[in-house]
PDB file of C-alpha atoms in Angstrom:
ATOM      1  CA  UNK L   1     -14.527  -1.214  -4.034  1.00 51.00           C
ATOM      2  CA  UNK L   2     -12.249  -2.287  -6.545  1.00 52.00           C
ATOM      3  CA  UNK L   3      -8.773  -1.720  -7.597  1.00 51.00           C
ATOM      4  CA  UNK L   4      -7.349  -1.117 -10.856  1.00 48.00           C
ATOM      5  CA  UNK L   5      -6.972  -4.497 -11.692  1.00 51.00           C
ATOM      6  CA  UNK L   6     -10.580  -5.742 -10.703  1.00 51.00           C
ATOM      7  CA  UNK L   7      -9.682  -7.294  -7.411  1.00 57.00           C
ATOM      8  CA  UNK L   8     -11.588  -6.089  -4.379  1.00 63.00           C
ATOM      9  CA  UNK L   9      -9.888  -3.248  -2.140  1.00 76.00           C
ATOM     10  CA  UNK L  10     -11.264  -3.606   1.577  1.00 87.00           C
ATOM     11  CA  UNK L  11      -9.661  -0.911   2.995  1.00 92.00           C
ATOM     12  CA  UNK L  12      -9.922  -1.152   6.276  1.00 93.00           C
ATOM     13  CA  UNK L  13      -8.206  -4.438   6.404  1.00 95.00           C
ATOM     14  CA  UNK L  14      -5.970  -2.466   3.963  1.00 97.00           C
ATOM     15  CA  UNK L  15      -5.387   0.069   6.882  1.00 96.00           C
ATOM     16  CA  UNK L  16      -4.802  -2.367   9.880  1.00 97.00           C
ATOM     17  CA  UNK L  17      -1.939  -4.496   8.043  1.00 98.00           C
ATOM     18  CA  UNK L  18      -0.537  -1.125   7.107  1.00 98.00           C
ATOM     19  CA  UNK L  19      -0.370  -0.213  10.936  1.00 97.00           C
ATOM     20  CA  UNK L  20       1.256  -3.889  11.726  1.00 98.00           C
ATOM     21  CA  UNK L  21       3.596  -2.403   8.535  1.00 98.00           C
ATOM     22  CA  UNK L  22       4.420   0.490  10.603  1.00 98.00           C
ATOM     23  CA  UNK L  23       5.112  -0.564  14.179  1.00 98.00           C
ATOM     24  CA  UNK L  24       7.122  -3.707  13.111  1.00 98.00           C
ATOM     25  CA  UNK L  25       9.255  -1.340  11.101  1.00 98.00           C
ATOM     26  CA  UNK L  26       9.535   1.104  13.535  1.00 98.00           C
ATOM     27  CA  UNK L  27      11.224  -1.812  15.510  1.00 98.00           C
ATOM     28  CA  UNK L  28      13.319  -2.928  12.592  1.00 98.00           C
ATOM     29  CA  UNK L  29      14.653   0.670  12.401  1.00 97.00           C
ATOM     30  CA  UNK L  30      15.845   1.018  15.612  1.00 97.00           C
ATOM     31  CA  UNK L  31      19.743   0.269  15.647  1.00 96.00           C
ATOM     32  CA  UNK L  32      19.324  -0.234  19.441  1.00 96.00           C
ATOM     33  CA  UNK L  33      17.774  -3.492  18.439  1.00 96.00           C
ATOM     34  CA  UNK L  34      20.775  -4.979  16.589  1.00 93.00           C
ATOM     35  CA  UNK L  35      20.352  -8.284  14.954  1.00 94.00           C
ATOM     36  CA  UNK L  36      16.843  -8.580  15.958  1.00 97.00           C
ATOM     37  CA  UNK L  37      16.105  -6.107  13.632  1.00 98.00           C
ATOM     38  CA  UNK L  38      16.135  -8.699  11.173  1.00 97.00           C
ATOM     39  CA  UNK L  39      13.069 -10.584  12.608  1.00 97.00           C
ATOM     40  CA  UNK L  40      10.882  -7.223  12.949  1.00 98.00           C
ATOM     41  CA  UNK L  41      11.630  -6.580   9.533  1.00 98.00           C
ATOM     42  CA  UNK L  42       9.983 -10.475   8.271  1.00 98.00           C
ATOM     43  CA  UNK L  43       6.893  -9.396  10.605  1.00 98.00           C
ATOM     44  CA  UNK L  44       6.558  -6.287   8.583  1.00 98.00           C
ATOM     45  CA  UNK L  45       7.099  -7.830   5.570  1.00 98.00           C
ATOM     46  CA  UNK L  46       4.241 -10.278   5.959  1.00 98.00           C
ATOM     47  CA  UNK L  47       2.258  -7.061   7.377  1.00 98.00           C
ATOM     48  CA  UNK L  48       3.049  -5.867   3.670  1.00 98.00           C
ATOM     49  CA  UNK L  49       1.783  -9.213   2.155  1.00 98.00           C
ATOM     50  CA  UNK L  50      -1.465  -9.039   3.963  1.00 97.00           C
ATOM     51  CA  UNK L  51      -2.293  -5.575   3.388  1.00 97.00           C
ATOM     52  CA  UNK L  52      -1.525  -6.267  -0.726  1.00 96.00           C
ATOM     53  CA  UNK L  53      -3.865  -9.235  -0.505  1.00 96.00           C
ATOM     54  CA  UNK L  54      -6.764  -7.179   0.784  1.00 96.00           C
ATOM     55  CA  UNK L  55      -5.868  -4.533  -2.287  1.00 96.00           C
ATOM     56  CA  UNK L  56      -2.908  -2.326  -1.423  1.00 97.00           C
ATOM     57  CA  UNK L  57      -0.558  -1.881  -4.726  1.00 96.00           C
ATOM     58  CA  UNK L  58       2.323  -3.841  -5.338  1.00 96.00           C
ATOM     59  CA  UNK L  59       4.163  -0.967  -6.370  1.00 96.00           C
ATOM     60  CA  UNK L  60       3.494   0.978  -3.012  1.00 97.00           C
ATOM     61  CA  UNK L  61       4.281  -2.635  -0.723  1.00 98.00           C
ATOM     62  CA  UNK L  62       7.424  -3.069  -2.672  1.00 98.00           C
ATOM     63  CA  UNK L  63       8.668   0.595  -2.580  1.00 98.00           C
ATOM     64  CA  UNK L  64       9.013   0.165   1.239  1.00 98.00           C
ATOM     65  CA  UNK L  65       9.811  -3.253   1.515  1.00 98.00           C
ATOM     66  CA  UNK L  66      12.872  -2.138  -0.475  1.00 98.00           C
ATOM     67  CA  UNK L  67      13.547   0.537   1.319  1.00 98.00           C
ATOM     68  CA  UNK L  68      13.839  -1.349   4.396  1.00 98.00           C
ATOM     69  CA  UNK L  69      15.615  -4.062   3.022  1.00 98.00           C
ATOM     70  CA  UNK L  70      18.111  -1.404   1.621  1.00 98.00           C
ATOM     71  CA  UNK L  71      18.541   0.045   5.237  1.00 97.00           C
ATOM     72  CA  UNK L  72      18.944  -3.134   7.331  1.00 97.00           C
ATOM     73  CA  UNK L  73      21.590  -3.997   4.321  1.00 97.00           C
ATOM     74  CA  UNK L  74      23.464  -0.769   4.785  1.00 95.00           C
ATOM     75  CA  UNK L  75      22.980  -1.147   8.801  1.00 95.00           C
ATOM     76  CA  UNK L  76      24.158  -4.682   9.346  1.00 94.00           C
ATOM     77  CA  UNK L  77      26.598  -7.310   8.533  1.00 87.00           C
ATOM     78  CA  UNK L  78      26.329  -9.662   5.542  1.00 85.00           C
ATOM     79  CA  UNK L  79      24.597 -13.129   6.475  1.00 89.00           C
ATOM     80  CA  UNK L  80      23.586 -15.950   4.397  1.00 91.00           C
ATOM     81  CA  UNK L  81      20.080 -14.427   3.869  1.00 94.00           C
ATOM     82  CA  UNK L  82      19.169 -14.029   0.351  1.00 94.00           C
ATOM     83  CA  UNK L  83      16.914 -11.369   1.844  1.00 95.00           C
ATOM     84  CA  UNK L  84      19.840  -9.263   3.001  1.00 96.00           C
ATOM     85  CA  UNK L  85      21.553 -10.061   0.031  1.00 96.00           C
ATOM     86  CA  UNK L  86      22.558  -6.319  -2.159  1.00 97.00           C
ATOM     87  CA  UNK L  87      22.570  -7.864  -5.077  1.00 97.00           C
ATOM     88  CA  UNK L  88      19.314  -9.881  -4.333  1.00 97.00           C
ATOM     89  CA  UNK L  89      17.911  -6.658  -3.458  1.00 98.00           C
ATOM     90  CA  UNK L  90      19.436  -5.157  -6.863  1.00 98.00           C
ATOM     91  CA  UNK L  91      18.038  -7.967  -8.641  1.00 98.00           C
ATOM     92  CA  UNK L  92      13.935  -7.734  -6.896  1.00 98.00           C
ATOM     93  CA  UNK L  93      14.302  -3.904  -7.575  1.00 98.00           C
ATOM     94  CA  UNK L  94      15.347  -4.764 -11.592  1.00 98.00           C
ATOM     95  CA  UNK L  95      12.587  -6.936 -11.719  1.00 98.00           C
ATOM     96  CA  UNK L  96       9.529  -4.644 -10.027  1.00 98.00           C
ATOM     97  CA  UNK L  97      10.493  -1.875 -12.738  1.00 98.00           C
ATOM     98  CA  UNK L  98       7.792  -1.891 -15.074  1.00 94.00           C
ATOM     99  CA  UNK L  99       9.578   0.062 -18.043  1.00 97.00           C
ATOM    100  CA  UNK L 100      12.882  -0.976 -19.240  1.00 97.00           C
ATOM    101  CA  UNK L 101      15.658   1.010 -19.456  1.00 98.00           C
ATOM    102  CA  UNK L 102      15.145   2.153 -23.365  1.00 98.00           C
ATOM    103  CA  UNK L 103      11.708   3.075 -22.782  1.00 97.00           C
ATOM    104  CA  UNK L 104      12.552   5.279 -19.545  1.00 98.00           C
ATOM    105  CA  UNK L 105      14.732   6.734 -21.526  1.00 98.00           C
ATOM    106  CA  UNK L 106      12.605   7.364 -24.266  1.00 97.00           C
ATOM    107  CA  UNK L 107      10.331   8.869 -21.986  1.00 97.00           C
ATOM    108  CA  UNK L 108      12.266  10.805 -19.887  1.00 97.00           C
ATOM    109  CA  UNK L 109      12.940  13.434 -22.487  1.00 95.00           C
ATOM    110  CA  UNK L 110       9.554  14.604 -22.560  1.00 96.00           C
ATOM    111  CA  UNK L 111       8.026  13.245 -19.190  1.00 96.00           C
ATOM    112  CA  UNK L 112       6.177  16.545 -18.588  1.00 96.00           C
ATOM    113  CA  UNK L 113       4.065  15.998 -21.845  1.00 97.00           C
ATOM    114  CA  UNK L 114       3.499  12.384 -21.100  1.00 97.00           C
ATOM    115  CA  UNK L 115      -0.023  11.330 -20.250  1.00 97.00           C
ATOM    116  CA  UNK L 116      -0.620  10.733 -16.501  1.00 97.00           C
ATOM    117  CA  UNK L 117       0.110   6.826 -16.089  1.00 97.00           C
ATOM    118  CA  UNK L 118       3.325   6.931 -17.804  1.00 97.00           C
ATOM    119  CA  UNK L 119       4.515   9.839 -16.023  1.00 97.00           C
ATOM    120  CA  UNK L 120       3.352   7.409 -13.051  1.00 97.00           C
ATOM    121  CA  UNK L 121       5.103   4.465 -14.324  1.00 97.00           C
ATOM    122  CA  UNK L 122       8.350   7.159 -14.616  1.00 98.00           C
ATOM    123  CA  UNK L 123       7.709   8.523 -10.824  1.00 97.00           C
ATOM    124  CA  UNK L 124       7.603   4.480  -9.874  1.00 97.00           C
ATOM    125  CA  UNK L 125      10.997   3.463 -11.187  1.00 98.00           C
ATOM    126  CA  UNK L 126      12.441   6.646  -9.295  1.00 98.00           C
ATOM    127  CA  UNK L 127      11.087   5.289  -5.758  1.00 97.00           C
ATOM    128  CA  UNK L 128      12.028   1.925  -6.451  1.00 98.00           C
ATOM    129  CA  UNK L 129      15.624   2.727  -7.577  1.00 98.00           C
ATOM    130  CA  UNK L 130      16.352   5.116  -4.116  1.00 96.00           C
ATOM    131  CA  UNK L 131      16.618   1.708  -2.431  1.00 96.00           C
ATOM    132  CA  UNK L 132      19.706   0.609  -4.071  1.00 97.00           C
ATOM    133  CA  UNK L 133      21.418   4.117  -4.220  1.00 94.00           C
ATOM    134  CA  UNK L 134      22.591   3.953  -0.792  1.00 93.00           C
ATOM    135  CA  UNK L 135      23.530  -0.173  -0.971  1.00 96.00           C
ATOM    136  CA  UNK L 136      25.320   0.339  -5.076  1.00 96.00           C
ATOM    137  CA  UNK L 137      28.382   0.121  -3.731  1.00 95.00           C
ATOM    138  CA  UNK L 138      27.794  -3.263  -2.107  1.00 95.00           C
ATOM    139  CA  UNK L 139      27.078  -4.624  -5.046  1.00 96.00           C
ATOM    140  CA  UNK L 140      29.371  -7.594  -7.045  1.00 96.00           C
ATOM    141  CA  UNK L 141      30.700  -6.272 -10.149  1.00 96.00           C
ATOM    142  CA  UNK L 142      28.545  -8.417 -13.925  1.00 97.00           C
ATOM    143  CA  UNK L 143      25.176  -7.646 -15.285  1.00 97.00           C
ATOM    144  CA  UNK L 144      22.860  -6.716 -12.192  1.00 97.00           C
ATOM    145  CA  UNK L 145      25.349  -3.852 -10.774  1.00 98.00           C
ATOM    146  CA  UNK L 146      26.059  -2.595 -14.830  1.00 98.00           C
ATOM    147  CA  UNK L 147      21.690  -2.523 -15.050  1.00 98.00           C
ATOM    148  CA  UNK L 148      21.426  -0.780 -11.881  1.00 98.00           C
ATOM    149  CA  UNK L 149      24.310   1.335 -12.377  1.00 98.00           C
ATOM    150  CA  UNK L 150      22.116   2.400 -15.921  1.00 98.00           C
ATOM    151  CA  UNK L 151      19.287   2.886 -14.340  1.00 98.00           C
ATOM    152  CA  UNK L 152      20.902   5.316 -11.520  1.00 98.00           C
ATOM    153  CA  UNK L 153      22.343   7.458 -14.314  1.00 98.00           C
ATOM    154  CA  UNK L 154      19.123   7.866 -16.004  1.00 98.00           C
ATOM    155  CA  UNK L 155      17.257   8.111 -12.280  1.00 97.00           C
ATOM    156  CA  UNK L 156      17.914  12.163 -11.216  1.00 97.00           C
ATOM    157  CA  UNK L 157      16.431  12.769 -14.514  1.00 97.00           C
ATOM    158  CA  UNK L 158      13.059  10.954 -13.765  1.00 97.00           C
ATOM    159  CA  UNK L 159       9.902  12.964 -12.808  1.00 97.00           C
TER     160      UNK L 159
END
């Protein structure tokens, strides 16, 4: 099988990196873990990588490796981690959008009208934004928190 982009989707390889995804972040969510959380989260992350390199979407890995990142940010203290950095975060969240702001916008008006992959492309930047909704504050004042700050005006308005 193939995906959308012509590279082969072997999904049950697909299936048994997702279920490394989901124990290891099971384990990374639990606040009885503490600090270790941080190191279950990394072994879910590279669960993530391997299930996108036998075909799962980018889109899908990094709407809940942002999530997660967003969580163990809200949940624990700073460290010198650019992972568990909010503004990193803010920044790999700006850069996975695949519209810009203008364009959302553009669309947004008439999303219901829209054929199916934009209104798609419209649903993505929604899921990828709820990561840094609950981390904004967090964020260091300059261009990355005014972007996302944009973006979560337009987001309750997206599909």
């Amino acid at each position: 099988m193939e995906g959308t982009d012509g590279a082969a989707i072997d999904s049950d390889r697909i299936n048994e990196w997702l279920g490394a995804w989901q124990l290891n972040q099971l384990y990374a969510q639990d606040r009885d873990r503490g600090e270790a959380r941080r190191i279950w989260a990394r072994v879910a992350f590279a669960a993530l990588d391997g299930a996108e390199q036998a075909g799962y979407p980018t889109r899908d890995a990094n709407i809940s490796r942002f999530r997660l990142r967003a969580l163990l940010i809200a949940d624990l203290t700073p460290d010198d981690d650019p992972l568990w950095s909010p503004d990193r975060l803010a920044s790999d969240v700006l850069q996975a959008l695949s519209l810009g702001l203008e364009q959302a916008r553009d669309w947004v008006t008439d999303w219901r009208t829209r054929p199916r992959h934009e209104i798609l492309a419209l649903r993505t930047c929604k899921s990828l934004l709820n990561s840094v909704e609950s981390i904004v504050d967090r964020l260091v004042e300059g261009l990355v928190r005014t972007r996302i700050d944009h973006w979560l005006d337009l987001r309750p308005h997206l599909p």
